[in-house]
XYZ file of C-alpha atoms in Angstrom:
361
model
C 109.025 101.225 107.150
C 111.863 102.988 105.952
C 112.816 100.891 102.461
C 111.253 98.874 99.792
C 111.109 96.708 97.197
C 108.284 96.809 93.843
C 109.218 94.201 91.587
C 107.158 94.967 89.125
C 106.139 98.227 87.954
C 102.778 98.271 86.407
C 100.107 100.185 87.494
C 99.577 98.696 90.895
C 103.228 98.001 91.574
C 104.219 101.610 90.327
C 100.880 103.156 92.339
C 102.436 101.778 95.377
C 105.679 102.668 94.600
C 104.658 106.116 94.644
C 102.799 106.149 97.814
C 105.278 104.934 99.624
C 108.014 107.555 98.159
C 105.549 110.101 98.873
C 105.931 108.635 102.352
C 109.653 109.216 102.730
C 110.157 105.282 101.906
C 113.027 104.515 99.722
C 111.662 102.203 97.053
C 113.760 99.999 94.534
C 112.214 99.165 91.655
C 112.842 95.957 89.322
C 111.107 94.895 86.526
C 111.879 92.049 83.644
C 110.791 95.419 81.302
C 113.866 97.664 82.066
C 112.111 100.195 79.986
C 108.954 99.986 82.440
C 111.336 100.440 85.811
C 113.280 103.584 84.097
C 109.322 104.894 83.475
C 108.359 104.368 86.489
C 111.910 105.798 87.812
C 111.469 108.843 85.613
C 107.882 109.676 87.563
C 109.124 109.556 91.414
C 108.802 105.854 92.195
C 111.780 105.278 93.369
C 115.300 104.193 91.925
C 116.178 101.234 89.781
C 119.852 100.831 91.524
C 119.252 97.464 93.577
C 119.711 98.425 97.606
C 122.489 97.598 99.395
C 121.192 94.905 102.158
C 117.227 93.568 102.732
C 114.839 96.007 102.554
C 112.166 96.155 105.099
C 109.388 94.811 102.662
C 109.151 93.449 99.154
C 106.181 94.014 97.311
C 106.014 91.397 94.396
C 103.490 93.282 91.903
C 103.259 90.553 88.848
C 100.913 88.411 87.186
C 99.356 85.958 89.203
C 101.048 83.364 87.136
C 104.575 84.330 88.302
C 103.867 84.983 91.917
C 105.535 81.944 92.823
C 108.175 81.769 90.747
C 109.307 85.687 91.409
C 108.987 85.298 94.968
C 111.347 82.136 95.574
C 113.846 84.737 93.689
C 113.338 87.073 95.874
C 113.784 84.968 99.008
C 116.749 83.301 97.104
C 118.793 86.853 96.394
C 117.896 87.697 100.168
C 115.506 90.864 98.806
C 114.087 91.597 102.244
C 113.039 90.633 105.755
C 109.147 90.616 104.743
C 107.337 89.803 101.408
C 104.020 90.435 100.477
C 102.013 90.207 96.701
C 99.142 92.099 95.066
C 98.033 89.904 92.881
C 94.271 89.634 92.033
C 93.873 86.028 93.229
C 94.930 84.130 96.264
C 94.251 80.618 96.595
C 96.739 79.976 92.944
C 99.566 81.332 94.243
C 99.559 80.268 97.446
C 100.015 76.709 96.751
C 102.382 77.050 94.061
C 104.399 79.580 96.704
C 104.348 76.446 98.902
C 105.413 74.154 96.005
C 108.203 75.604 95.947
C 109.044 75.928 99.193
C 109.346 79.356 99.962
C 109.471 80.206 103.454
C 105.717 81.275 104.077
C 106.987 82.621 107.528
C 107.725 86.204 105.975
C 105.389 86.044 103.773
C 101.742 87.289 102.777
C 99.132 87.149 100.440
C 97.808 90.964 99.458
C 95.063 91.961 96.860
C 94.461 96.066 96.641
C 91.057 96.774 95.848
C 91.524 99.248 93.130
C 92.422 99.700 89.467
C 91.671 101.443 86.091
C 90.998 101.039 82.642
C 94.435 101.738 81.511
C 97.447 99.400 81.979
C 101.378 100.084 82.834
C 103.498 103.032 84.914
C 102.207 105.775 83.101
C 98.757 105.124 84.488
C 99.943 105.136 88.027
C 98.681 107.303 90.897
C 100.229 107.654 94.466
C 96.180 107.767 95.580
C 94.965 104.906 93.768
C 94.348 103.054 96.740
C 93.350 106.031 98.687
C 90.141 104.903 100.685
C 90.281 101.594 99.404
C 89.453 98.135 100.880
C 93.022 96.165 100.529
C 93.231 92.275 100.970
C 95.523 90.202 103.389
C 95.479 87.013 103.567
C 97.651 85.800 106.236
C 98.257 81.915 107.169
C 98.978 80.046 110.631
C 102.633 80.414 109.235
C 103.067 83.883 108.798
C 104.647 85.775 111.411
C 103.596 88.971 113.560
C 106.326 91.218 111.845
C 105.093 90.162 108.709
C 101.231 90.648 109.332
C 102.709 94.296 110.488
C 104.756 95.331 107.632
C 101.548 94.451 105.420
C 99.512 96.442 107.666
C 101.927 99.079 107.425
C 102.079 99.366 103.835
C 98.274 99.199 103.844
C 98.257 102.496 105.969
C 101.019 104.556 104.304
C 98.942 103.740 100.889
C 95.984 105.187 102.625
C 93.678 102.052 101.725
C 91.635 99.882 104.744
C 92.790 96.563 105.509
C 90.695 93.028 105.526
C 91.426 90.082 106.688
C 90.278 87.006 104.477
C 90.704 83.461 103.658
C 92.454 82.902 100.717
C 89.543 80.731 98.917
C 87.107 82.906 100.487
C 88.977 86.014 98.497
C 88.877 84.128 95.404
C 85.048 83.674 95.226
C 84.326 87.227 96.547
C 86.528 88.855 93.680
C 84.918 86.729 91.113
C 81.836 87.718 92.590
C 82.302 91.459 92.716
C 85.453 91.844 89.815
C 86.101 89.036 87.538
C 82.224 87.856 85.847
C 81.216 91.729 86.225
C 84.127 92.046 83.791
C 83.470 89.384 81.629
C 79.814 90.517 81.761
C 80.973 94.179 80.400
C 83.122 93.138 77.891
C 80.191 90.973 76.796
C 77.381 93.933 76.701
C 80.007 96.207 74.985
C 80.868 93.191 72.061
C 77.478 93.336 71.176
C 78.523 97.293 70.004
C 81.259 95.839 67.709
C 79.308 95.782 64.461
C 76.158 97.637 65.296
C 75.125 100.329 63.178
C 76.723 103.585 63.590
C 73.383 105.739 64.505
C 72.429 103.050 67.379
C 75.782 103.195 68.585
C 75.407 107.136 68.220
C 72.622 106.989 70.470
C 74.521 105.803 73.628
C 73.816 107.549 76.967
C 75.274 107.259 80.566
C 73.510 103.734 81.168
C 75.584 102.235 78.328
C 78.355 104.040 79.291
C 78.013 102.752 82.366
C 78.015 99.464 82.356
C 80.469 99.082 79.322
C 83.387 101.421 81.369
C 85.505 98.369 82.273
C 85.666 97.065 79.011
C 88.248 99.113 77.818
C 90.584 96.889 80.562
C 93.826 95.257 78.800
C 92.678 91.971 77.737
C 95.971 89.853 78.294
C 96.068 90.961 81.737
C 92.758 89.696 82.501
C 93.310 86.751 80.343
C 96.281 86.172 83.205
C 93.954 86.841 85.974
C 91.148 84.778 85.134
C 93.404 81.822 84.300
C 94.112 81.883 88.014
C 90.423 81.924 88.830
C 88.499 80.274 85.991
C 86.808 77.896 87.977
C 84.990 79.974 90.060
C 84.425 82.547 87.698
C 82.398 79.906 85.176
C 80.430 78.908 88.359
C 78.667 82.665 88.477
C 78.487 83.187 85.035
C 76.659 79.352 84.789
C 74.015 81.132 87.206
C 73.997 84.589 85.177
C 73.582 82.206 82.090
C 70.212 80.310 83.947
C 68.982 83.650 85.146
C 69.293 85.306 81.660
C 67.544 81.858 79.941
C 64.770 82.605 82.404
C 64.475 85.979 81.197
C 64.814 85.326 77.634
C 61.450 83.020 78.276
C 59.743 86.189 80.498
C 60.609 88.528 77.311
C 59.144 86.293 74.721
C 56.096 85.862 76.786
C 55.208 89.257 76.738
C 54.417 89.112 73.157
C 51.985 86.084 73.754
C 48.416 86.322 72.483
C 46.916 85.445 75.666
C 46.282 87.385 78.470
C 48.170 85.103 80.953
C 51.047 84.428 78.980
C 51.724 88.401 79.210
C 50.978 88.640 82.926
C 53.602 85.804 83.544
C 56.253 87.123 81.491
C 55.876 90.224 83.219
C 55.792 88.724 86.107
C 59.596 87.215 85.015
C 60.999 90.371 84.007
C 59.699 92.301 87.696
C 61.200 89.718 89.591
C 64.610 90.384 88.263
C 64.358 93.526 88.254
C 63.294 93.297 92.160
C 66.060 90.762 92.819
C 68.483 93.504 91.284
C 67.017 96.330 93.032
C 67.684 93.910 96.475
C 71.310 93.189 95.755
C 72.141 96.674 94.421
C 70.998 97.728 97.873
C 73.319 95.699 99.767
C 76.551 97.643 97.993
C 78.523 99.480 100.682
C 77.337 103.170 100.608
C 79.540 105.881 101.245
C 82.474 105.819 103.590
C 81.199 101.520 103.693
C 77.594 102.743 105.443
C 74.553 101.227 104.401
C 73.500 102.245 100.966
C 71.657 105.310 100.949
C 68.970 106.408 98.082
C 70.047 109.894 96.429
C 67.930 111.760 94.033
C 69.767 113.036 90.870
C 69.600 116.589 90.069
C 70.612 117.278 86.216
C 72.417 120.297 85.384
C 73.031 121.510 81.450
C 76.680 122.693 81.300
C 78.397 124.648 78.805
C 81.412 122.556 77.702
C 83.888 126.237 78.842
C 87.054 126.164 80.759
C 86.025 126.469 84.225
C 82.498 126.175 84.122
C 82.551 122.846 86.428
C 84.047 124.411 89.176
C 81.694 127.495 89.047
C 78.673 125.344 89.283
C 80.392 123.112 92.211
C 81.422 126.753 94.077
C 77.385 127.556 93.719
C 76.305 124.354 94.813
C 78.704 124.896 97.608
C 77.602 128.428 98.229
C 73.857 127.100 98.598
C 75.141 124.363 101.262
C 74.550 121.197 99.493
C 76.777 118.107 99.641
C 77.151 116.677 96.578
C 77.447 112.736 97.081
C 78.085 111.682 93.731
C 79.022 113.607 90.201
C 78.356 111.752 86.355
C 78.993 113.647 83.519
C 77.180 113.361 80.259
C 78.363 115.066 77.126
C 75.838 115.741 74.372
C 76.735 114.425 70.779
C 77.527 117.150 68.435
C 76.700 119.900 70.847
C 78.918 121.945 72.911
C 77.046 121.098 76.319
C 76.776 118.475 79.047
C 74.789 117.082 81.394
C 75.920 116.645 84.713
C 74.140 114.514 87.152
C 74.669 115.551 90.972
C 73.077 112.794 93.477
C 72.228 114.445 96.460
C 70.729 113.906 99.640
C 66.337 114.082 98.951
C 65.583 117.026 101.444
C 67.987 118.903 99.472
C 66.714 119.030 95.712
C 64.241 121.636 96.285
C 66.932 123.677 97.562
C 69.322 122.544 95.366
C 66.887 123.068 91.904
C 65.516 126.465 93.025
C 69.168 127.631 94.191
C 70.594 127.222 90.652
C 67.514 128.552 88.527
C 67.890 131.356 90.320
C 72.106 131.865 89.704
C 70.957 131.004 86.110
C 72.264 127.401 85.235
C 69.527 125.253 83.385
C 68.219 122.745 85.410
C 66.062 119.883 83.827
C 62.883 118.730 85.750
């Protein structure tokens, strides 16, 4: 691939953008936002002059909503040879693609796997979709040069490619992205108007689970517009399973004996059926998911003191598999959590006593 086309320079279109510049591909950007293509210009995505004859591959990076319509413009000006989308949902714009009769030949559905909190070109990064599982969704129609330059974009973004159904995409992302969401946004509402020393007290679990609720709410409004449906199906089931547990929690303050044992019976068997599906969640590089134990490490909040303790832990031959930092309110220290492998905590714990870091049991 040797040119391109974003239209629409956001942070997935302007991520992409970059990766492929970083590539040697010459990328044109075009956005309804002029402001938003000069940004995105200004960083090393690639030029807002249109190109002088049909690029090799168009990437349309807009709202699910407008997939169709920007797309048949595209085809319409001549844009490119290829087309593909990244929009967050398949099945949608599919159908209104063939509604209006775009040639479905040189073109394919695409959904990147990866995103932040924060919206637009200035959140952009050329490795966004570095490691990255990254959607096609190709039909009997589309053709093999197509299906290639997709691929091909895939690889120079550095992401892995998966071949899916459209509908099949749709319920998987609702799944896995679109009620966990919804279910975030909803833990983190219940923060709005609690009382400022609960709200003080929040640690990494909180933290956790409320980190995608900062997301830009009108651009999930346009996403799950395109995938309500299925979306209200899970979040009927969450709904049952959390009425169930409701009933489990009250019964644990019955006066009887067995009205305690079966409430907590309730409440274990959720918290079994979560420890089971948490399990099946790719592990690293996709393996199996493996069990780490956590090693927590009190650090000085000091320039540099992060990469001291990661050149010790290196220095003692650990691999760290996964980092979490927790910052202490009011107090110039964290915590930081390293999950390691279990032979190597011993080793790990006695290694950095001994260098002189604090090291909670």
């Amino acid at each position: 691939m040797r040119t391109a086309a974003v239209i629409g320079t956001g942070l997935i279109g302007t991520s992409a953008a970059l990766a492929l510049t970083g590539r040697g591909v010459a990328v044109h950007l075009e956005d309804a936002d002029q402001d938003a293509a000069r940004t995105a210009a200004a960083l090393g995505a690639g030029t807002t002059e249109p190109p002088e004859g049909p690029v090799d591959l168009a990437i349309v990076a807009v709202p699910p909503a407008l997939v169709g319509k920007v797309l048949a413009d595209c085809q319409r000006r001549g844009l490119a040879r290829c087309y593909t989308d990244v929009a967050s949902v398949k099945a949608g714009p599919r159908a209104e693609v063939a509604a209006l009769g775009c040639d479905t030949v040189h073109y394919i559905g695409g959904h990147p796997m990866a995103g932040r909190e924060r919206s637009g070109p200035l959140a952009a990064r050329a490795d966004l979709f570095e490691g990255r599982p990254w959607v096609l969704t190709p039909t009997e129609d589309t053709d093999t040069d197509t299906l290639n330059a997709a691929l091909e974009l895939v690889a120079l973004c550095g992401a892995m490619p998966i071949v899916m159904d459209a509908a099949a995409h749709d319920r998987a992302v609702a799944l896995v992205s679109h009620a966990p969401q919804l279910i975030s946004s909803l833990v983190a509402a219940r923060l709005e108007h609690a009382d400022e020393t609960a709200v003080r007290l929040s640690g990494q679990g909180v933290r956790d689970v409320t980190r995608i609720a900062a997301s830009n709410p009108a651009l999930w409004v346009d996403i799950l517009s395109a995938n309500a449906g299925v979306v209200a199906d899970i979040l009927q089931e969450v709904a049952a399973d959390l009425d169930e547990t409701v009933t489990a929690l009250r019964a644990l303050q019955a006066d009887d004996e067995g009205g305690r044992r079966a409430g907590a019976a309730g409440i274990e068997a959720v918290m079994r059926r979560g420890n089971t599906g948490h399990a099946r969640i790719p592990g690293k590089h996709g393996a199996p998911h493996t069990r780490y134990e956590t090693v927590t490490v009190v650090l000085g909040d000091q320039p540099g003191e992060l990469g001291r303790l990661f050149g010790e832990v290196g220095a003692l031959g650990v691999n760290i598999e996964d980092v979490t930092i927790e910052h202490s309110d009011g107090q110039q220290v964290g915590h930081v959590h390293l999950d390691v492998a279990p032979t190597a905590v011993r080793l790990l714990t006695n290694g950095l006593r001994d260098r002189g870091w604090s090291v909670r049991d």
